[in-house]
Amino acid sequence: MRLTRYLPALCLMTPLVAQAQITPSSSAINLAGFNLLETPQGHAVLEPSTQGRGGYIASPAGVTLGMDAVRSSNYHTVRPTIALQETQRFRPQDGVTVYDAALHLDRLPRRGHTVIAEITADDQPRLELAVEGDTVIVTDGIPGAAPFRAVGGTISPSRNVAYRIAILPNGGVGITVNGIKGMYALPVQEALSFRTGLMVSDDIGHRPDIAQVTFTRLTNTHRSTIGGAI
């Protein structure tokens, strides 16, 4: 997987993380607080395809994230990932946090588990939005409790997904996916990280494949306040 250059104002990749320094023309996308996270190209258990695309592209339509993916050469693999990761970690108890995004599923792997947004604590998943067929499945996992899994919303026939994640200081999480709202939970004291894009795990198949999404909206808000409604 590699960085594709489309406009001059693109970033230079480091082995693990590239700073997201592009500014798309749409004011609905704010990349100031995000880094570009990419599965390392030279990782021993990932075989990048010699065909296709990788990295991200800035255009008037938004920001496109794409990557080549093939079956890993080792059972214990690092999942293929290209995502925008927030640079700031947060604790729910410190205030209200809101993530708002709209994206188009340009192309997904034929197989595997594809996550389009997740919140983690030390890289351990606490909440994720995953694509399964024509639905978005939301799973939350509080340490010591059984994971809660539910249909978060339906993907539109045009393959568009709009989601809003609103997190309160008491750990309550309101998630709206294409107009359908559900309530979930997060641990209030853990330092959490947010990322959104493409994170593919499980068996993604034997042949080279391409995964790609285009964001037309992405914003993040942190307010140091107590109480409030989702």
Coordinates of C-alpha atoms in Angstrom, one line a residue:
M1 CA 0.0 0.0 0.0
R2 CA 1.4 3.4 -0.9
L3 CA 0.6 7.1 -1.0
T4 CA -1.0 8.4 -4.2
R5 CA -0.2 12.0 -5.2
Y6 CA -3.0 13.8 -6.8
L7 CA -2.7 17.4 -5.7
P8 CA 0.5 19.3 -4.7
A9 CA -0.5 19.8 -1.0
L10 CA -0.1 16.2 0.1
C11 CA 1.9 14.8 3.0
L12 CA 5.1 12.7 3.0
M13 CA 4.7 9.3 4.5
T14 CA 6.7 8.1 7.5
P15 CA 7.0 4.3 8.1
L16 CA 3.9 4.3 10.3
V17 CA 2.0 7.5 10.3
A18 CA 1.7 10.5 8.0
Q19 CA 0.5 13.9 9.1
A20 CA -2.8 14.8 7.3
Q21 CA -1.8 18.2 5.8
I22 CA -4.1 18.4 2.9
T23 CA -7.1 20.8 2.9
P24 CA -10.0 19.7 0.7
S25 CA -12.2 22.5 -0.8
S26 CA -15.2 21.4 1.3
S27 CA -15.4 23.3 4.6
A28 CA -17.3 20.3 6.0
I29 CA -14.0 18.4 6.4
N30 CA -11.6 19.4 9.1
L31 CA -8.4 17.5 9.1
A32 CA -6.5 19.8 11.5
G33 CA -6.7 17.3 14.4
F34 CA -6.1 14.1 12.5
N35 CA -3.1 12.0 11.3
L36 CA -3.2 9.6 8.5
L37 CA -2.6 6.1 9.9
E38 CA -1.5 3.4 7.4
T39 CA -0.6 -0.2 7.8
P40 CA 3.2 -0.2 7.2
Q41 CA 4.1 -1.0 3.6
G42 CA 7.2 -3.0 4.6
H43 CA 5.5 -5.1 7.3
A44 CA 6.6 -8.7 7.1
V45 CA 3.1 -10.2 7.2
L46 CA 1.4 -7.9 4.7
E47 CA 2.0 -8.2 0.9
P48 CA 1.1 -4.9 -0.9
S49 CA -0.3 -5.4 -4.3
T50 CA 1.8 -4.0 -7.2
Q51 CA -1.5 -2.8 -8.9
G52 CA -4.1 -0.4 -7.7
R53 CA -4.0 2.6 -5.5
G54 CA -3.1 3.6 -1.9
G55 CA -2.9 6.6 0.4
Y56 CA -5.4 9.4 0.0
I57 CA -6.5 12.0 -2.5
A58 CA -7.9 15.5 -1.9
S59 CA -10.5 16.7 -4.4
P60 CA -13.5 19.1 -4.5
A61 CA -15.6 16.0 -3.7
G62 CA -13.8 15.4 -0.4
V63 CA -11.1 13.1 0.8
T64 CA -10.6 9.6 -0.5
L65 CA -8.8 6.9 1.4
G66 CA -7.8 3.8 -0.5
M67 CA -5.5 0.9 -0.1
D68 CA -4.5 -2.3 -1.8
A69 CA -5.1 -5.5 0.2
V70 CA -4.2 -9.1 -0.3
R71 CA -4.3 -12.1 1.9
S72 CA -1.7 -11.8 4.6
S73 CA 1.3 -14.1 4.5
N74 CA 1.0 -14.9 8.2
Y75 CA -1.9 -16.1 10.4
H76 CA -1.0 -13.5 13.1
T77 CA -1.4 -10.5 10.9
V78 CA -1.7 -6.7 11.4
R79 CA -5.0 -5.8 9.7
P80 CA -4.8 -3.7 6.6
T81 CA -5.6 -0.1 7.7
I82 CA -5.9 3.3 6.2
A83 CA -7.7 5.8 8.5
L84 CA -7.8 9.3 9.8
Q85 CA -6.8 9.1 13.5
E86 CA -7.5 11.9 15.9
T87 CA -4.3 13.2 17.4
Q88 CA -6.0 14.1 20.7
R89 CA -7.1 11.4 23.2
F90 CA -10.0 12.1 25.4
R91 CA -11.8 10.7 28.5
P92 CA -15.6 10.8 28.5
Q93 CA -15.8 12.1 32.0
D94 CA -14.0 15.3 31.0
G95 CA -16.7 16.7 28.8
V96 CA -18.9 16.2 25.7
T97 CA -17.3 14.7 22.5
V98 CA -19.0 14.6 19.1
Y99 CA -17.8 13.1 15.8
D100 CA -19.8 13.8 12.7
A101 CA -19.0 12.2 9.3
A102 CA -20.5 11.4 5.9
L103 CA -18.7 9.0 3.5
H104 CA -19.3 7.0 0.4
L105 CA -18.3 3.3 0.3
D106 CA -16.5 3.4 -3.0
R107 CA -15.2 -0.2 -2.9
L108 CA -14.9 -2.7 -0.1
P109 CA -13.0 -6.0 0.1
R110 CA -15.0 -9.0 -1.1
R111 CA -14.4 -10.7 2.2
G112 CA -13.4 -9.8 5.7
H113 CA -14.7 -7.6 8.5
T114 CA -14.6 -3.9 7.5
V115 CA -14.7 -1.3 10.3
I116 CA -15.3 2.3 9.2
A117 CA -15.0 4.0 12.6
E118 CA -13.8 2.9 16.0
I119 CA -12.9 4.2 19.5
T120 CA -10.1 2.4 21.2
A121 CA -8.2 2.3 24.5
D122 CA -4.5 1.4 24.0
D123 CA -5.6 -0.1 20.6
Q124 CA -8.2 -2.3 22.3
P125 CA -11.6 -1.7 20.7
R126 CA -14.2 -0.1 22.9
L127 CA -16.7 0.8 20.2
E128 CA -16.8 0.2 16.5
L129 CA -19.0 0.8 13.4
A130 CA -18.6 -2.0 10.9
V131 CA -20.1 -2.7 7.5
E132 CA -22.0 -6.0 7.1
G133 CA -23.9 -6.3 3.8
D134 CA -26.3 -3.3 3.6
T135 CA -26.2 -2.5 7.3
V136 CA -23.8 -0.8 9.8
I137 CA -23.3 -2.9 13.0
V138 CA -22.3 -1.1 16.2
T139 CA -20.5 -3.0 18.9
D140 CA -19.5 -1.6 22.3
G141 CA -17.2 -3.4 24.7
I142 CA -16.8 -2.2 28.3
P143 CA -14.1 -4.2 30.2
G144 CA -15.8 -6.7 32.4
A145 CA -19.1 -6.7 30.6
A146 CA -20.3 -8.7 27.6
P147 CA -20.1 -6.8 24.3
F148 CA -23.3 -5.2 23.1
R149 CA -23.9 -5.6 19.4
A150 CA -26.8 -4.0 17.4
V151 CA -27.8 -2.8 13.9
G152 CA -26.8 0.8 13.9
G153 CA -28.4 1.7 10.6
T154 CA -29.0 0.8 7.0
I155 CA -26.6 1.8 4.2
S156 CA -28.3 3.7 1.4
P157 CA -28.7 2.2 -2.1
S158 CA -26.1 4.7 -3.3
R159 CA -23.6 3.3 -0.7
N160 CA -23.6 6.5 1.5
V161 CA -23.2 6.4 5.3
A162 CA -23.7 9.4 7.5
Y163 CA -22.9 8.9 11.2
R164 CA -22.8 11.0 14.3
I165 CA -21.2 9.8 17.6
A166 CA -22.0 11.9 20.7
I167 CA -20.4 11.0 24.0
L168 CA -21.5 12.3 27.4
P169 CA -19.4 12.5 30.6
N170 CA -21.5 9.7 32.1
G171 CA -20.3 7.3 29.4
G172 CA -23.6 7.4 27.5
V173 CA -23.1 7.3 23.7
G174 CA -25.7 8.3 21.2
I175 CA -24.9 7.0 17.6
T176 CA -27.0 8.0 14.6
V177 CA -26.4 6.2 11.3
N178 CA -28.4 7.4 8.3
G179 CA -31.1 8.8 10.6
I180 CA -31.4 5.8 12.9
K181 CA -30.4 6.5 16.5
G182 CA -29.2 4.0 19.2
M183 CA -27.7 4.3 22.7
Y184 CA -24.5 2.6 23.7
A185 CA -21.8 3.0 26.5
L186 CA -18.1 3.7 27.0
P187 CA -15.9 3.5 30.1
V188 CA -15.8 7.0 31.5
Q189 CA -12.2 7.1 32.9
E190 CA -10.2 5.5 30.1
A191 CA -8.1 7.6 27.7
L192 CA -9.7 6.9 24.3
S193 CA -8.7 7.4 20.7
F194 CA -10.9 7.8 17.6
R195 CA -10.2 6.8 14.0
T196 CA -12.3 6.5 10.9
G197 CA -11.6 5.1 7.5
L198 CA -11.0 1.5 6.5
M199 CA -9.8 -1.2 8.9
V200 CA -10.1 -4.7 7.5
S201 CA -9.6 -7.9 9.5
D202 CA -10.3 -11.6 9.3
D203 CA -9.7 -13.5 6.0
I204 CA -9.7 -10.9 3.2
G205 CA -9.2 -13.5 0.5
H206 CA -6.3 -14.8 -1.7
R207 CA -6.5 -12.3 -4.6
P208 CA -5.4 -8.6 -4.6
D209 CA -8.3 -6.4 -3.6
I210 CA -9.0 -2.7 -3.2
A211 CA -10.8 -0.9 -0.4
Q212 CA -11.7 2.7 -0.8
V213 CA -14.0 5.3 0.8
T214 CA -14.6 9.0 0.2
F215 CA -15.4 11.4 3.0
T216 CA -17.6 14.4 2.2
R217 CA -17.9 15.5 5.9
L218 CA -15.7 14.9 9.0
T219 CA -15.7 17.1 12.1
N220 CA -14.8 16.6 15.7
T221 CA -15.8 18.6 18.8
H222 CA -14.7 18.4 22.4
R223 CA -16.4 20.6 25.0
S224 CA -15.3 20.7 28.6
T225 CA -18.8 20.8 30.2
I226 CA -20.9 18.7 32.5
G227 CA -24.3 17.3 31.6
G228 CA -26.1 18.0 28.4
A229 CA -28.2 15.9 26.0
I230 CA -27.1 13.8 23.1

